[in-house]
Amino acid sequence: MLNYIFRRIGYMLVTLAIISVVGYLIVELPPGSYVEFEIQRLRQQGGNLSQDQITALELRYGLNDPIYVRFWKWISGFVRGDFGESFQYRQEVKDLIGQRLMFTISISIFSLLLAWGIAVPLGVYSATHRYTLPDYIITVLQFLGLSIPSFLVALVLMVFAQRTLGQQVGGLFSDQYQTAPWSVAKFIDLLAHLWIPIVVIAFGSTAGLSRIMRANLLDVLGMQYVQTARSKGLTENVVIWKHAVRNAMHPLIMILGGSLPGIISGETVLAIVMNIPTVGPMYFTAQLNQDLYLAASFLMFLSILGVLGNLLADIALAWVDPRIRYE
Amino acid sequence: MTETVQPLPQTPPPAENQNLFDEPVSDVGDLSQWQLMRIRFSKNKLAMLGIWGMLIVYIVVFLGEFIAPNWYQFQDTEYVFGPPSPVTFIGPDGRFGLQPYTYATTTVLNKDTFAFEFAVDETQKIPISFFVQGDEVSVLGFKTKLHLFGLKDTKQRFYVMGADGLGRDMFARILVGGQISTTVGLFGVALSIILGSVLGTASGYFGGIIDDVMQRIIEVLGAFPQIPLWAALAAAMPDISENFTVVHRYFLITIVLSVVGWTGLARQLRAKVLSYRSADFTQAALAAGSSDARIILTHMVPNGASHIIVIAALGIPGMILGETSLSFLGLGILPPAVSWGALLRDAQQVSVVVQHPWLLIPAGTVVLTVWLFSLIGDGLRDAVDPYSI
């Protein structure tokens, strides 16, 4: 088992190294640089910049170095925990992204838990009650969940909440708690805001997960050992939950790792619509404004989350299924 | 095959046509794999709904400029955010009939808020006619002034789904926007199929170092969160100019979408090819001295073809949603081109949508299209392999 885990971690490091190169290249790809935005901004404030000042700016942001030097500067700092400085905010990237990343991770994990908590029983129910009315209703809902992008669900939900409930939605805190220090009341207020994005993201992934759960369980229910278990006189509950579901879970665990990037990516778009202070909105402005280090660090962190998810899923799978460890 | 299966004596011989559709054991051997798939597919009611629904969507969308009463770029500065025109079947004589009418609308400037307000004049009913002359539009390359329906009185307004922030007809814009939204997925999937099937087959067949490299690439691309990756790539595109038109941007977007899309197909095809490689027919072909190219082209590709089609069909919804998300964020299709995602960009602010809910209508068309494509994909999957998910 340990051997297997070490090998997986080795693969993960190689993958991360490639990701850092590709990610940096992609972030640098757009034409122009932050200096141009900066010049434009300074010009709007009045006053023109001389060529000397522009060169000074370029020197300050290190834009005259060749790309591999810039990459090396960034990645060697990144590994040591120094993510560089955001051009736009004139702050350390570290200070900017910490809290946002935490919100992204917690929203993702909570929605993952919620999705699994709903999807597994739902899939089991619709597999054991195949071709009944509830199964058809679940199937229709699953298709809907797969066809609606999460930001649309959020938009409709928010319009609904505002029109009919008169509730103020969006953001993570009510106005009075925005700058208040942490307290119990603020935490409750946070939960009151947090449930909407969690439910919206869980909605989409529940649809896919429960559909896979249903199909897997249907496969397993046709196996002979299920028949044997029934003929031994075991109760239906034991047959389903102890014999069938446990075996039907494997593909679901395999998907678990792959689903994390999807959830994060849904979350980033959702955050823009709902104005949640997570990674999404800041990443997109950083990307558009060529705020190099900020955008690259975000992309890198999001990818690390994805790779970590994969690793955890691999380990979980090896733990559940001994055959994999000895491959 | 046929002679080994004895029909049960007590079953009456079924009618010719029914025989084919009930897929009896005795006929299975006579039908090719593709015929079987077609029969299974056409028996699936939801999948057929998907096919016919999509056909209608494509016809409506591509004849959009003819169907909509107004030209999609026409700006009515006095009908900014105008609501949908009411339609009634009760004529001026107060009786219900088949002739639809709309009411005349007038624009009044509210002196207190300095906003245009729209008043419906319930006394003035205007008949809606078919095949009327209106704005000049080009439908599939033909210039015409004819519109499917509209008002003969060109001084009156008729906006089925209201107007946007520049006073343009939402109905026309949704139809025209559909031309991009419904095709971007097709091109994107076509590209990913080419990439995915070539690389996936090579990876599975040759194994070794090629396989290792390919697996790493797939893993790396899979680890990036999709939409941020798309956004980063889309941000790298130049602005719209003389040399870089909306058409260029459209094709670059499809390439961006397929850069991520091909990995899934490649991974699954690799698994397929791996299982074929040890199959008896491949061993036989090898023993007979077939070249690698021949084995791949005549033995593996036909076997994997049905699988490729299924994955392609299942991949289209994701691409459509991808384009919608990108355009919604302002990174996809840019004006003057129209797509559903670009239209939804106007609906980004909740406060705007609360006041003008018709701006959300493109969301409905996105969901409808994606749903129809999912039905087709699901039907294909069941038809190809009824035992898999």
CSV table of N, CA, C and O in Angstrom, one decimal, chain B residues 236-277:
chain,number,residue,atom,x,y,z
B,236,ALA,N,-6.1,34.8,-24.8
B,236,ALA,CA,-4.9,35.0,-25.7
B,236,ALA,C,-5.3,35.4,-27.1
B,236,ALA,O,-4.4,35.7,-27.9
B,237,MET,N,-6.6,35.3,-27.5
B,237,MET,CA,-6.9,35.7,-28.8
B,237,MET,C,-6.9,37.2,-29.1
B,237,MET,O,-7.2,38.0,-28.2
B,238,PRO,N,-6.5,37.6,-30.3
B,238,PRO,CA,-6.5,39.0,-30.6
B,238,PRO,C,-7.9,39.6,-30.6
B,238,PRO,O,-8.8,38.8,-30.8
B,239,ASP,N,-7.9,40.9,-30.6
B,239,ASP,CA,-9.2,41.6,-30.6
B,239,ASP,C,-9.8,41.5,-32.1
B,239,ASP,O,-9.0,41.3,-33.0
B,240,ILE,N,-11.1,41.7,-32.2
B,240,ILE,CA,-11.7,41.7,-33.5
B,240,ILE,C,-11.2,42.9,-34.3
B,240,ILE,O,-11.2,44.0,-33.8
B,241,SER,N,-10.7,42.6,-35.5
B,241,SER,CA,-10.2,43.7,-36.4
B,241,SER,C,-10.4,43.2,-37.8
B,241,SER,O,-11.1,42.2,-38.1
B,242,GLU,N,-9.8,44.0,-38.7
B,242,GLU,CA,-10.0,43.6,-40.2
B,242,GLU,C,-9.4,42.2,-40.4
B,242,GLU,O,-9.9,41.4,-41.2
B,243,ASN,N,-8.2,42.0,-39.8
B,243,ASN,CA,-7.5,40.7,-40.1
B,243,ASN,C,-8.1,39.6,-39.3
B,243,ASN,O,-7.8,38.4,-39.6
B,244,PHE,N,-8.8,39.9,-38.2
B,244,PHE,CA,-9.2,38.9,-37.3
B,244,PHE,C,-10.7,39.1,-37.1
B,244,PHE,O,-11.2,39.8,-36.2
B,245,THR,N,-11.5,38.4,-38.0
B,245,THR,CA,-12.9,38.7,-37.9
B,245,THR,C,-13.6,37.8,-37.0
B,245,THR,O,-13.0,36.9,-36.3
B,246,VAL,N,-14.9,38.0,-36.8
B,246,VAL,CA,-15.7,37.1,-35.9
B,246,VAL,C,-15.6,35.7,-36.3
B,246,VAL,O,-15.7,34.8,-35.5
B,247,VAL,N,-15.5,35.4,-37.6
B,247,VAL,CA,-15.4,34.1,-38.1
B,247,VAL,C,-14.2,33.4,-37.6
B,247,VAL,O,-14.2,32.3,-37.1
B,248,HIS,N,-13.0,34.1,-37.7
B,248,HIS,CA,-11.8,33.6,-37.2
B,248,HIS,C,-12.0,33.2,-35.7
B,248,HIS,O,-11.5,32.2,-35.2
B,249,ARG,N,-12.5,34.1,-35.0
B,249,ARG,CA,-12.7,33.9,-33.5
B,249,ARG,C,-13.5,32.7,-33.3
B,249,ARG,O,-13.2,31.9,-32.4
B,250,TYR,N,-14.6,32.6,-34.1
B,250,TYR,CA,-15.5,31.4,-33.9
B,250,TYR,C,-14.7,30.1,-34.0
B,250,TYR,O,-14.8,29.2,-33.2
B,251,PHE,N,-13.8,30.0,-35.1
B,251,PHE,CA,-13.1,28.8,-35.3
B,251,PHE,C,-12.0,28.6,-34.2
B,251,PHE,O,-11.8,27.5,-33.7
B,252,LEU,N,-11.4,29.7,-33.7
B,252,LEU,CA,-10.5,29.6,-32.7
B,252,LEU,C,-11.1,29.1,-31.4
B,252,LEU,O,-10.6,28.3,-30.6
B,253,ILE,N,-12.4,29.5,-31.2
B,253,ILE,CA,-13.1,29.1,-30.0
B,253,ILE,C,-13.3,27.6,-30.0
B,253,ILE,O,-13.2,26.9,-29.0
B,254,THR,N,-13.7,27.1,-31.2
B,254,THR,CA,-13.9,25.7,-31.3
B,254,THR,C,-12.7,24.9,-31.1
B,254,THR,O,-12.7,23.8,-30.5
B,255,ILE,N,-11.5,25.4,-31.5
B,255,ILE,CA,-10.3,24.8,-31.3
B,255,ILE,C,-10.0,24.7,-29.8
B,255,ILE,O,-9.6,23.7,-29.2
B,256,VAL,N,-10.2,25.9,-29.1
B,256,VAL,CA,-10.0,25.9,-27.7
B,256,VAL,C,-10.9,24.9,-27.0
B,256,VAL,O,-10.4,24.2,-26.0
B,257,LEU,N,-12.1,24.8,-27.4
B,257,LEU,CA,-13.0,23.8,-26.7
B,257,LEU,C,-12.5,22.4,-26.9
B,257,LEU,O,-12.6,21.6,-26.0
B,258,SER,N,-12.0,22.1,-28.1
B,258,SER,CA,-11.6,20.7,-28.4
B,258,SER,C,-10.2,20.4,-27.8
B,258,SER,O,-9.9,19.2,-27.6
B,259,VAL,N,-9.4,21.4,-27.5
B,259,VAL,CA,-8.1,21.1,-26.8
B,259,VAL,C,-8.3,20.3,-25.6
B,259,VAL,O,-7.5,19.4,-25.3
B,260,VAL,N,-9.4,20.6,-24.8
B,260,VAL,CA,-9.6,19.8,-23.6
B,260,VAL,C,-10.5,18.6,-23.9
B,260,VAL,O,-10.4,17.6,-23.3
B,261,GLY,N,-11.4,18.8,-24.9
B,261,GLY,CA,-12.4,17.7,-25.2
B,261,GLY,C,-11.8,16.4,-25.7
B,261,GLY,O,-12.4,15.4,-25.4
B,262,TRP,N,-10.7,16.4,-26.3
B,262,TRP,CA,-10.2,15.2,-27.0
B,262,TRP,C,-9.7,14.1,-26.0
B,262,TRP,O,-9.7,12.9,-26.2
B,263,THR,N,-9.3,14.6,-24.7
B,263,THR,CA,-8.7,13.6,-23.8
B,263,THR,C,-9.6,12.5,-23.4
B,263,THR,O,-9.2,11.4,-23.4
B,264,GLY,N,-10.9,12.8,-23.2
B,264,GLY,CA,-11.8,11.8,-22.8
B,264,GLY,C,-11.9,10.7,-23.8
B,264,GLY,O,-11.8,9.5,-23.5
B,265,LEU,N,-12.1,11.1,-25.1
B,265,LEU,CA,-12.2,10.2,-26.2
B,265,LEU,C,-10.9,9.3,-26.3
B,265,LEU,O,-11.0,8.1,-26.5
B,266,ALA,N,-9.8,10.0,-26.2
B,266,ALA,CA,-8.5,9.3,-26.4
B,266,ALA,C,-8.4,8.2,-25.3
B,266,ALA,O,-8.0,7.1,-25.6
B,267,ARG,N,-8.8,8.5,-24.1
B,267,ARG,CA,-8.6,7.6,-23.0
B,267,ARG,C,-9.5,6.4,-23.2
B,267,ARG,O,-9.0,5.2,-23.1
B,268,GLN,N,-10.7,6.6,-23.7
B,268,GLN,CA,-11.6,5.5,-23.8
B,268,GLN,C,-11.2,4.6,-25.0
B,268,GLN,O,-11.3,3.4,-25.0
B,269,LEU,N,-10.8,5.3,-26.1
B,269,LEU,CA,-10.4,4.5,-27.3
B,269,LEU,C,-9.2,3.7,-27.0
B,269,LEU,O,-9.1,2.6,-27.5
B,270,ARG,N,-8.3,4.3,-26.2
B,270,ARG,CA,-7.1,3.5,-25.8
B,270,ARG,C,-7.5,2.2,-25.1
B,270,ARG,O,-7.0,1.1,-25.4
B,271,ALA,N,-8.4,2.3,-24.2
B,271,ALA,CA,-8.9,1.1,-23.5
B,271,ALA,C,-9.5,0.1,-24.5
B,271,ALA,O,-9.2,-1.1,-24.4
B,272,LYS,N,-10.3,0.6,-25.5
B,272,LYS,CA,-10.9,-0.3,-26.5
B,272,LYS,C,-9.8,-1.0,-27.3
B,272,LYS,O,-9.8,-2.2,-27.5
B,273,VAL,N,-8.8,-0.2,-27.8
B,273,VAL,CA,-7.8,-0.7,-28.6
B,273,VAL,C,-6.9,-1.7,-27.9
B,273,VAL,O,-6.6,-2.8,-28.4
B,274,LEU,N,-6.7,-1.4,-26.6
B,274,LEU,CA,-5.9,-2.4,-25.8
B,274,LEU,C,-6.6,-3.8,-25.7
B,274,LEU,O,-6.0,-4.8,-25.8
B,275,SER,N,-7.9,-3.7,-25.6
B,275,SER,CA,-8.6,-5.0,-25.6
B,275,SER,C,-8.7,-5.7,-26.9
B,275,SER,O,-8.7,-6.9,-27.0
B,276,TYR,N,-8.7,-4.9,-28.0
B,276,TYR,CA,-8.7,-5.5,-29.3
B,276,TYR,C,-7.3,-6.1,-29.6
B,276,TYR,O,-7.2,-7.0,-30.4
B,277,ARG,N,-6.3,-5.5,-29.1
B,277,ARG,CA,-4.9,-5.9,-29.5
B,277,ARG,C,-4.7,-7.4,-29.1
B,277,ARG,O,-4.0,-8.1,-29.8
